[in-house]
Amino acid sequence: MQTRFTDAQLAADPDLARSEGILRKCVHCGFCTATCPTYLLLGDEADSPRGRIYLIQTMLEAQGAPDAATVRHVDRCLSCLSCASTCPSGVDYMHLVDQARAHIETHYQRPLADRLFRRLVTAVLTRPWAFALARRLAGRMRWAAPLAPGRLRGMIEAAPPSRPRPATISPAPAPAARPATGLRVGLMKGCVQPVLDPGIDAAAIRLLHRLGVEVVQPDTPACCGALPHHLGQTDRAHALAQRQIATWCALLDTAPLDAILVTTSGCGTTLKDYGEMFRNDPVWAQRAARVAALAMDVSEWLDRAGLDLPLRPETRSLRVAWQAPCSLQHGQRIRTAPRRLLEAAGFTVVEPTEAHICCGSAGAYSLIQPDISRRLGARKAERLDALSADLVVSSNIGCMTQIAGAARTPVTHLVELLDWATGGPNLPSGVVINRPVQG
Ligand code: SF4
Ligand code: SF4
């Protein structure tokens, strides 16, 4: 579509020039509206990708402060990128909405309570010690939630309880079922997942060791920058991303890695985008691109390596529902690897209707837009429960927490299930193998 940026505007700002290129690709066909969760729920063109693209164009062309309506509609976007998967013109919506959020953050004065709340959310969620403390406090204060003022009440109610698990969570290396392969991978330790469920990385390590792969993991958990990035807080996002990049480059300088694996697909999408994030930064561009080039979702890597291990016969009696996180299917365009892995491990795999629609978790979205998030969570849970599966399998802690809070079917992570299938100790709590094992 036509844009009305001036040459001087485009020459002065490379980010604006990139956004102009993205905007020009949109032909306003509207195909994307059919797969946008906020449009499905709210039915308002301004809450569709096409409507938001129009609002973003108007805002960026005018520069200066956007109006409150533009901010409201951009804020409601989940960054699920379902629209990018649908778009026949290849509109790079992710980078466009990133720039819109950064522009809003620097040009729009939100009400003080909003500003403080958004800062509090990223300050707490990106610091594992603070998140662990906040979660403990929220757990103790749950009884007082109805008395707390609006947003505080929402935060207390949204604080996820521990996922019910079996007692044994052992990060101890499993005996290698395959001889050492000489492969050496890094495993990212993020911020929210190690607090909510340290068993996921422990399962990934056991599984990789069983495959004869050496695993290196930084000692300290650290945010990749995704949470503040999605709220337009560019400085904080870049500072966290730089810490992540520096950690991996230091490890890479001591010995090479075949890949940097990520067990939270939302973080994986951000790591893979580091090269783009720092493309105009002469100090960080090269190191960021080095880390981005090695980043892989754990399912992507396992699918390539092959899960050639002895399997428990019980896997054949379990029917599992694969819940594809948006960050995996739309952000990283990984659509078939998890299902292939689950089927190779013997499970019967089913998928819900509307598998492409977001569950409403979307990083900090469930705290910032609790109403839309809850409605999407309930919609997803209903479709997953309708499958009558023994368990739901996903690969993003945000989706897992959201679904666990709304669905009857127990939820687990892909690597936890594959670890169990190949001899690991932990079948997720609540799963009962009550069908006869076939053949
Ligand atoms: S599908 Fe693509 S080209 Fe069509 S309106 Fe949506 S973003 Fe624009
Ligand atoms: S990212 Fe998701 S919520 Fe946002 S416009 Fe695209 S489809 Fe809609």
Coordinates of C-alpha atoms and ligand atoms in Angstrom, one line a residue:
M1 CA 0.0 0.0 0.0
Q2 CA 1.0 3.6 -0.4
T3 CA 2.8 5.4 2.4
R4 CA 3.5 9.1 2.9
F5 CA 6.8 9.2 4.8
T6 CA 9.1 12.0 3.7
D7 CA 12.6 11.2 2.3
A8 CA 14.1 13.1 5.3
Q9 CA 12.1 10.9 7.8
L10 CA 13.3 7.7 6.1
A11 CA 16.9 8.8 5.8
A12 CA 17.1 9.8 9.4
D13 CA 15.7 6.6 10.9
P14 CA 16.7 3.1 9.7
D15 CA 13.9 1.6 11.8
L16 CA 11.3 3.8 10.2
A17 CA 12.7 2.9 6.7
R18 CA 12.3 -0.8 7.6
S19 CA 8.7 -0.3 8.8
E20 CA 8.0 1.6 5.6
G21 CA 9.1 -1.4 3.6
I22 CA 6.9 -3.7 5.7
L23 CA 3.9 -1.4 5.3
R24 CA 4.2 -1.2 1.5
K25 CA 3.9 -5.0 1.3
C26 CA 0.4 -5.0 2.8
V27 CA -2.3 -5.0 0.1
H28 CA -5.2 -4.7 2.6
C29 CA -6.7 -8.0 1.4
G30 CA -7.9 -8.9 5.0
F31 CA -7.0 -12.6 4.8
C32 CA -5.3 -12.2 8.2
T33 CA -8.4 -11.0 10.0
A34 CA -9.8 -14.6 9.9
T35 CA -7.0 -15.9 12.0
C36 CA -6.5 -13.1 14.5
P37 CA -7.7 -14.0 18.0
T38 CA -8.6 -10.5 19.0
Y39 CA -10.7 -10.0 15.9
L40 CA -12.4 -13.3 16.5
L41 CA -13.3 -12.3 20.1
L42 CA -14.0 -8.5 19.6
G43 CA -15.1 -8.3 16.0
D44 CA -13.6 -4.8 15.6
E45 CA -11.6 -4.1 12.5
A46 CA -9.2 -1.9 14.7
D47 CA -8.5 -5.1 16.6
S48 CA -7.5 -7.0 13.5
P49 CA -4.1 -7.1 11.9
R50 CA -5.2 -5.1 8.9
G51 CA -6.8 -2.4 11.2
R52 CA -3.7 -2.3 13.4
I53 CA -1.4 -2.0 10.4
Y54 CA -3.5 1.0 9.3
L55 CA -3.3 2.6 12.8
I56 CA 0.5 1.9 13.0
Q57 CA 1.0 3.5 9.6
T58 CA -0.9 6.6 10.6
M59 CA 1.0 6.9 13.9
L60 CA 4.5 6.4 12.3
E61 CA 3.8 8.8 9.5
A62 CA 2.6 11.5 11.8
Q63 CA 5.4 10.8 14.4
G64 CA 4.7 12.4 17.8
A65 CA 2.2 11.1 20.3
P66 CA -0.4 8.6 19.1
D67 CA -4.0 8.9 20.3
A68 CA -5.4 6.7 23.1
A69 CA -7.4 4.6 20.7
T70 CA -4.4 3.6 18.7
V71 CA -2.5 2.7 21.9
R72 CA -5.5 0.6 23.1
H73 CA -5.7 -1.4 19.9
V74 CA -2.0 -2.0 19.6
D75 CA -1.9 -3.0 23.3
R76 CA -4.6 -5.6 22.7
C77 CA -2.4 -7.4 20.1
L78 CA -0.9 -10.6 21.5
S79 CA 2.1 -10.7 19.1
C80 CA 0.9 -14.2 18.4
L81 CA 1.9 -13.8 14.7
S82 CA -1.0 -15.9 13.5
C83 CA -1.5 -13.0 11.0
A84 CA 2.0 -13.4 9.6
S85 CA 1.5 -17.1 9.0
T86 CA -1.7 -16.3 7.1
C87 CA -0.6 -13.3 5.1
P88 CA 0.0 -14.2 1.4
S89 CA 2.1 -11.0 0.8
G90 CA 4.7 -11.9 3.5
V91 CA 4.0 -8.8 5.7
D92 CA 6.6 -8.9 8.5
Y93 CA 4.0 -8.0 11.2
M94 CA 6.4 -9.0 14.1
H95 CA 8.9 -6.2 13.4
L96 CA 6.2 -3.7 12.5
V97 CA 4.4 -4.1 15.8
D98 CA 7.7 -4.2 17.7
Q99 CA 8.5 -0.7 16.3
A100 CA 4.9 0.5 17.1
R101 CA 5.3 -0.6 20.7
A102 CA 8.7 1.1 21.0
H103 CA 7.2 4.3 19.5
I104 CA 4.3 4.3 21.9
E105 CA 6.6 3.7 24.8
T106 CA 8.7 6.8 24.0
H107 CA 6.0 9.1 22.6
Y108 CA 2.8 8.4 24.6
Q109 CA 2.2 9.3 28.3
R110 CA 0.3 6.5 29.8
P111 CA -1.6 7.2 33.1
L112 CA 0.8 6.9 36.0
A113 CA -0.9 3.7 37.4
D114 CA -0.4 2.0 34.0
R115 CA 3.2 3.1 33.7
L116 CA 4.0 1.8 37.2
F117 CA 2.2 -1.4 36.6
R118 CA 4.0 -2.2 33.3
R119 CA 7.4 -1.4 34.9
L120 CA 6.5 -3.6 37.9
V121 CA 5.5 -6.5 35.7
T122 CA 8.8 -6.5 33.8
A123 CA 10.9 -5.7 36.9
V124 CA 9.5 -8.8 38.6
L125 CA 9.1 -11.3 35.8
T126 CA 12.6 -10.7 34.4
R127 CA 14.3 -11.3 37.8
P128 CA 13.9 -14.9 38.9
W129 CA 14.5 -14.2 42.6
A130 CA 11.9 -11.4 42.5
F131 CA 9.4 -13.6 40.6
A132 CA 9.9 -16.5 43.0
L133 CA 9.3 -14.1 46.0
A134 CA 6.3 -12.5 44.4
R135 CA 4.8 -15.9 43.6
R136 CA 5.3 -17.0 47.2
L137 CA 3.7 -13.8 48.5
A138 CA 0.8 -14.1 46.1
G139 CA 0.2 -17.7 47.1
R140 CA -0.1 -16.6 50.8
M141 CA -2.3 -13.6 49.9
R142 CA -4.7 -15.5 47.7
W143 CA -7.4 -15.4 50.4
A144 CA -7.1 -11.5 50.3
A145 CA -7.4 -11.2 46.5
P146 CA -11.1 -10.0 46.6
L147 CA -10.1 -7.2 48.9
A148 CA -7.2 -6.0 46.8
P149 CA -7.5 -3.1 44.3
G150 CA -8.2 -4.0 40.6
R151 CA -4.8 -4.8 39.1
L152 CA -3.2 -6.1 42.3
R153 CA -6.1 -8.4 42.7
G154 CA -5.6 -9.7 39.1
M155 CA -1.9 -10.3 39.8
I156 CA -2.6 -12.2 42.9
E157 CA -5.2 -14.3 41.2
A158 CA -3.0 -14.9 38.1
A159 CA 0.0 -16.0 40.1
P160 CA 0.4 -19.6 39.0
P161 CA 0.6 -22.3 41.7
S162 CA 3.2 -24.9 41.4
R163 CA 2.4 -27.5 38.8
P164 CA 1.6 -30.8 40.5
R165 CA 4.5 -33.1 39.9
P166 CA 5.9 -36.4 41.2
A167 CA 8.5 -36.1 43.9
T168 CA 11.6 -36.9 41.9
I169 CA 13.0 -34.1 39.9
S170 CA 16.6 -35.2 39.2
P171 CA 18.9 -33.1 37.0
A172 CA 21.5 -35.9 37.4
P173 CA 22.8 -37.1 34.1
A174 CA 21.1 -40.2 32.8
P175 CA 23.3 -43.0 31.6
A176 CA 24.0 -42.5 27.9
A177 CA 22.0 -45.0 26.0
R178 CA 24.0 -44.1 23.0
P179 CA 27.8 -43.7 23.0
A180 CA 29.1 -40.2 23.3
T181 CA 28.5 -38.5 20.0
G182 CA 31.0 -35.7 20.4
L183 CA 28.0 -33.3 20.1
R184 CA 28.0 -30.4 22.6
V185 CA 25.0 -28.1 23.0
G186 CA 24.1 -25.2 25.2
L187 CA 20.8 -25.1 27.1
M188 CA 19.4 -21.6 27.8
K189 CA 18.3 -21.0 31.4
G190 CA 15.5 -18.4 31.2
C191 CA 13.8 -16.4 33.9
V192 CA 10.2 -17.5 34.4
Q193 CA 10.5 -21.2 33.5
P194 CA 13.2 -22.1 36.1
V195 CA 11.0 -20.6 38.8
L196 CA 7.7 -22.2 37.7
D197 CA 9.1 -25.6 36.6
P198 CA 12.8 -26.5 37.0
G199 CA 11.9 -30.0 36.0
I200 CA 11.6 -29.1 32.3
D201 CA 15.3 -28.3 31.9
A202 CA 16.2 -31.3 34.1
A203 CA 14.3 -33.5 31.7
A204 CA 15.9 -32.0 28.7
I205 CA 19.4 -32.6 30.2
R206 CA 18.6 -36.2 31.0
L207 CA 17.2 -36.8 27.5
L208 CA 20.2 -35.2 25.8
H209 CA 22.6 -37.2 27.9
R210 CA 20.8 -40.3 27.0
L211 CA 21.4 -39.4 23.4
G212 CA 25.1 -39.1 24.1
V213 CA 25.2 -35.3 23.9
E214 CA 27.2 -33.1 26.2
V215 CA 25.1 -30.2 27.7
V216 CA 26.4 -26.9 28.9
Q217 CA 24.1 -24.6 30.8
P218 CA 24.9 -21.1 32.3
D219 CA 24.8 -21.2 36.2
T220 CA 22.5 -18.3 36.6
P221 CA 19.0 -18.0 35.1
A222 CA 18.6 -14.8 33.0
C223 CA 15.8 -13.2 30.9
C224 CA 16.4 -13.1 27.1
G225 CA 14.7 -9.7 26.9
A226 CA 11.5 -10.9 25.3
L227 CA 9.2 -9.7 28.1
P228 CA 10.2 -6.0 28.1
H229 CA 10.6 -6.2 24.3
H230 CA 7.0 -7.0 23.8
L231 CA 6.0 -4.1 26.0
G232 CA 8.1 -1.7 24.0
Q233 CA 10.7 -1.3 26.7
T234 CA 13.6 -1.3 24.3
D235 CA 16.4 -0.2 26.7
R236 CA 15.6 -2.9 29.3
A237 CA 15.1 -5.5 26.5
H238 CA 18.5 -4.7 24.9
A239 CA 20.3 -4.7 28.2
L240 CA 19.0 -8.2 29.0
A241 CA 19.6 -9.4 25.5
Q242 CA 23.2 -8.1 25.7
R243 CA 23.8 -10.0 29.0
Q244 CA 22.4 -13.2 27.4
I245 CA 24.7 -12.7 24.3
A246 CA 27.7 -12.0 26.4
T247 CA 27.2 -15.2 28.4
W248 CA 26.9 -17.3 25.3
C249 CA 29.9 -15.7 23.6
A250 CA 32.1 -16.3 26.6
L251 CA 31.1 -20.0 26.6
L252 CA 31.6 -20.2 22.8
D253 CA 35.1 -18.7 23.2
T254 CA 36.1 -21.6 25.5
A255 CA 34.8 -24.4 23.3
P256 CA 32.4 -24.5 20.3
L257 CA 28.7 -25.5 20.6
D258 CA 26.7 -27.3 18.0
A259 CA 23.6 -25.3 19.0
I260 CA 22.0 -23.2 21.7
L261 CA 18.8 -25.1 22.7
V262 CA 15.8 -23.4 24.1
T263 CA 12.9 -25.2 25.9
T264 CA 10.6 -22.1 26.0
S265 CA 9.6 -21.3 22.5
G266 CA 8.8 -17.7 23.3
C267 CA 12.4 -17.1 24.3
G268 CA 13.6 -19.1 21.3
T269 CA 11.9 -16.7 18.9
T270 CA 13.7 -13.8 20.6
L271 CA 17.1 -15.4 20.6
K272 CA 16.7 -16.2 16.9
D273 CA 15.9 -12.5 16.3
Y274 CA 19.0 -11.1 18.1
G275 CA 20.8 -10.4 14.8
E276 CA 17.9 -8.3 13.7
M277 CA 17.5 -6.6 17.1
F278 CA 21.1 -5.4 17.0
R279 CA 21.5 -5.0 13.3
N280 CA 22.3 -1.2 13.6
D281 CA 24.6 -1.6 16.6
P282 CA 28.3 -1.7 15.6
V283 CA 29.3 -3.1 19.0
W284 CA 26.8 -5.9 19.3
A285 CA 25.7 -6.8 15.8
Q286 CA 28.3 -9.5 15.2
R287 CA 28.0 -11.2 18.5
A288 CA 24.2 -11.1 18.4
A289 CA 24.2 -12.7 15.0
R290 CA 26.6 -15.4 16.3
V291 CA 24.2 -16.4 19.1
A292 CA 21.1 -16.1 16.8
A293 CA 22.6 -18.4 14.3
L294 CA 23.1 -21.2 16.9
A295 CA 19.7 -20.8 18.6
M296 CA 17.3 -23.7 18.1
D297 CA 14.1 -24.9 19.7
V298 CA 14.8 -28.2 21.4
S299 CA 12.1 -30.0 19.3
E300 CA 13.8 -28.7 16.1
W301 CA 17.2 -30.1 17.2
L302 CA 15.8 -33.4 18.5
D303 CA 13.9 -33.9 15.2
R304 CA 17.1 -33.5 13.2
A305 CA 19.2 -35.6 15.5
G306 CA 16.6 -38.4 15.6
L307 CA 15.1 -39.9 18.8
D308 CA 16.7 -43.3 18.3
L309 CA 16.3 -44.7 21.8
P310 CA 14.6 -47.7 23.5
L311 CA 11.0 -46.7 24.3
R312 CA 8.7 -47.7 27.2
P313 CA 5.9 -49.9 25.7
E314 CA 3.3 -47.8 27.7
T315 CA 3.8 -44.9 25.2
R316 CA 1.6 -46.8 22.8
S317 CA -1.4 -46.6 25.2
L318 CA -1.3 -42.8 25.6
R319 CA -3.3 -40.4 23.5
V320 CA -1.7 -36.9 23.7
A321 CA -3.0 -33.6 22.5
W322 CA -0.3 -31.4 20.9
Q323 CA -0.8 -27.7 21.7
A324 CA 1.4 -25.7 19.4
P325 CA 2.6 -22.5 21.0
C326 CA 2.2 -19.5 18.7
S327 CA 5.9 -18.6 19.2
L328 CA 6.8 -22.1 17.8
Q329 CA 4.3 -22.4 14.9
H330 CA 4.1 -18.8 13.8
G331 CA 7.2 -17.2 15.3
Q332 CA 9.7 -19.9 14.4
R333 CA 7.6 -21.6 11.8
I334 CA 8.2 -25.0 13.4
R335 CA 5.1 -26.9 12.7
T336 CA 5.8 -30.6 12.1
A337 CA 8.8 -31.5 14.3
P338 CA 7.0 -31.9 17.7
R339 CA 4.3 -34.1 16.2
R340 CA 6.9 -36.2 14.4
L341 CA 8.9 -36.7 17.6
L342 CA 5.8 -37.7 19.6
E343 CA 4.6 -40.1 16.9
A344 CA 8.1 -41.6 16.7
A345 CA 8.0 -42.2 20.5
G346 CA 4.8 -44.2 20.0
F347 CA 2.1 -41.8 21.2
T348 CA -1.2 -41.3 19.4
V349 CA -1.2 -37.6 18.6
V350 CA -4.3 -35.4 18.2
E351 CA -4.6 -31.7 17.8
P352 CA -7.5 -29.4 18.7
T353 CA -9.6 -27.3 16.3
E354 CA -8.4 -23.7 16.0
A355 CA -4.8 -25.0 16.7
H356 CA -3.5 -21.8 15.1
I357 CA -5.3 -19.5 17.6
C358 CA -3.4 -18.2 20.7
C359 CA -4.2 -19.5 24.2
G360 CA -4.0 -16.0 25.5
S361 CA -0.8 -16.4 27.6
A362 CA 1.6 -14.3 25.4
G363 CA 4.3 -13.4 27.8
A364 CA 3.0 -10.7 30.2
Y365 CA -0.2 -10.3 28.2
S366 CA -2.2 -12.3 30.8
L367 CA -1.4 -9.7 33.4
I368 CA -1.8 -6.6 31.2
Q369 CA -5.0 -7.7 29.3
P370 CA -6.5 -10.2 31.8
D371 CA -10.0 -10.3 30.3
I372 CA -9.0 -11.1 26.7
S373 CA -6.4 -13.5 28.0
R374 CA -8.9 -15.4 30.2
R375 CA -11.4 -15.7 27.3
L376 CA -8.8 -17.1 25.0
G377 CA -7.5 -19.5 27.7
A378 CA -11.0 -20.8 28.2
R379 CA -11.6 -21.2 24.5
K380 CA -8.4 -23.2 24.1
A381 CA -9.0 -25.3 27.2
E382 CA -12.5 -26.3 25.9
R383 CA -11.1 -27.4 22.6
L384 CA -8.2 -29.4 24.2
D385 CA -10.5 -31.1 26.8
A386 CA -12.9 -32.0 23.9
L387 CA -10.2 -34.3 22.5
S388 CA -10.4 -36.6 25.6
A389 CA -6.6 -37.0 25.5
D390 CA -4.6 -38.4 28.4
L391 CA -2.6 -35.3 28.5
V392 CA -1.8 -32.1 26.7
V393 CA 1.8 -31.5 25.5
S394 CA 3.2 -28.1 24.8
S395 CA 6.6 -26.5 24.7
N396 CA 6.2 -23.0 26.3
I397 CA 5.9 -22.5 30.0
G398 CA 3.4 -19.6 29.5
C399 CA 1.0 -21.7 27.4
M400 CA 1.4 -24.6 29.9
T401 CA 0.5 -22.4 32.8
Q402 CA -2.4 -20.8 31.0
I403 CA -3.9 -24.2 29.9
A404 CA -3.2 -25.8 33.3
G405 CA -5.3 -23.1 34.9
A406 CA -8.3 -23.6 32.6
A407 CA -8.3 -27.2 31.3
R408 CA -9.2 -30.5 33.0
T409 CA -6.6 -32.5 31.0
P410 CA -3.1 -32.5 32.7
V411 CA -0.4 -30.6 30.9
T412 CA 3.3 -31.4 30.3
H413 CA 6.3 -30.2 28.4
L414 CA 7.4 -32.1 25.2
V415 CA 10.8 -32.9 26.7
E416 CA 9.3 -34.2 30.0
L417 CA 7.2 -36.6 28.0
L418 CA 10.1 -37.7 25.7
D419 CA 12.3 -38.1 28.7
W420 CA 9.8 -40.3 30.4
A421 CA 9.2 -42.3 27.1
T422 CA 12.9 -43.1 26.9
G423 CA 13.4 -44.1 30.5
G424 CA 13.2 -40.9 32.5
P425 CA 11.5 -40.9 35.9
N426 CA 8.6 -38.4 35.7
L427 CA 5.3 -39.1 34.1
P428 CA 3.4 -35.9 34.7
S429 CA 1.1 -36.1 37.8
G430 CA -2.5 -36.8 37.1
V431 CA -1.9 -39.1 34.1
V432 CA -3.2 -42.6 34.6
I433 CA -2.3 -45.3 32.2
N434 CA -5.5 -47.3 32.3
R435 CA -5.7 -48.7 28.8
P436 CA -4.2 -52.0 27.8
V437 CA -1.0 -51.7 25.9
Q438 CA -1.5 -52.6 22.3
G439 CA 0.6 -55.2 20.6
Ligands
SF4_1 S1 -3.2 -10.7 4.9 FE1 -1.2 -9.5 4.7 S2 -1.6 -8.2 2.9 FE2 -3.6 -8.9 3.6 S3 -4.3 -7.3 5.0 FE3 -3.3 -8.9 6.2 S4 -1.2 -8.2 6.5 FE4 -2.1 -7.0 4.8
SF4_2 S1 -0.1 -10.8 16.2 FE1 -2.0 -12.0 16.7 S2 -3.3 -10.6 17.9 FE2 -1.8 -9.3 16.9 S3 -2.7 -8.7 15.0 FE3 -1.6 -10.6 14.5 S4 -3.0 -12.3 14.7 FE4 -3.9 -10.4 15.7

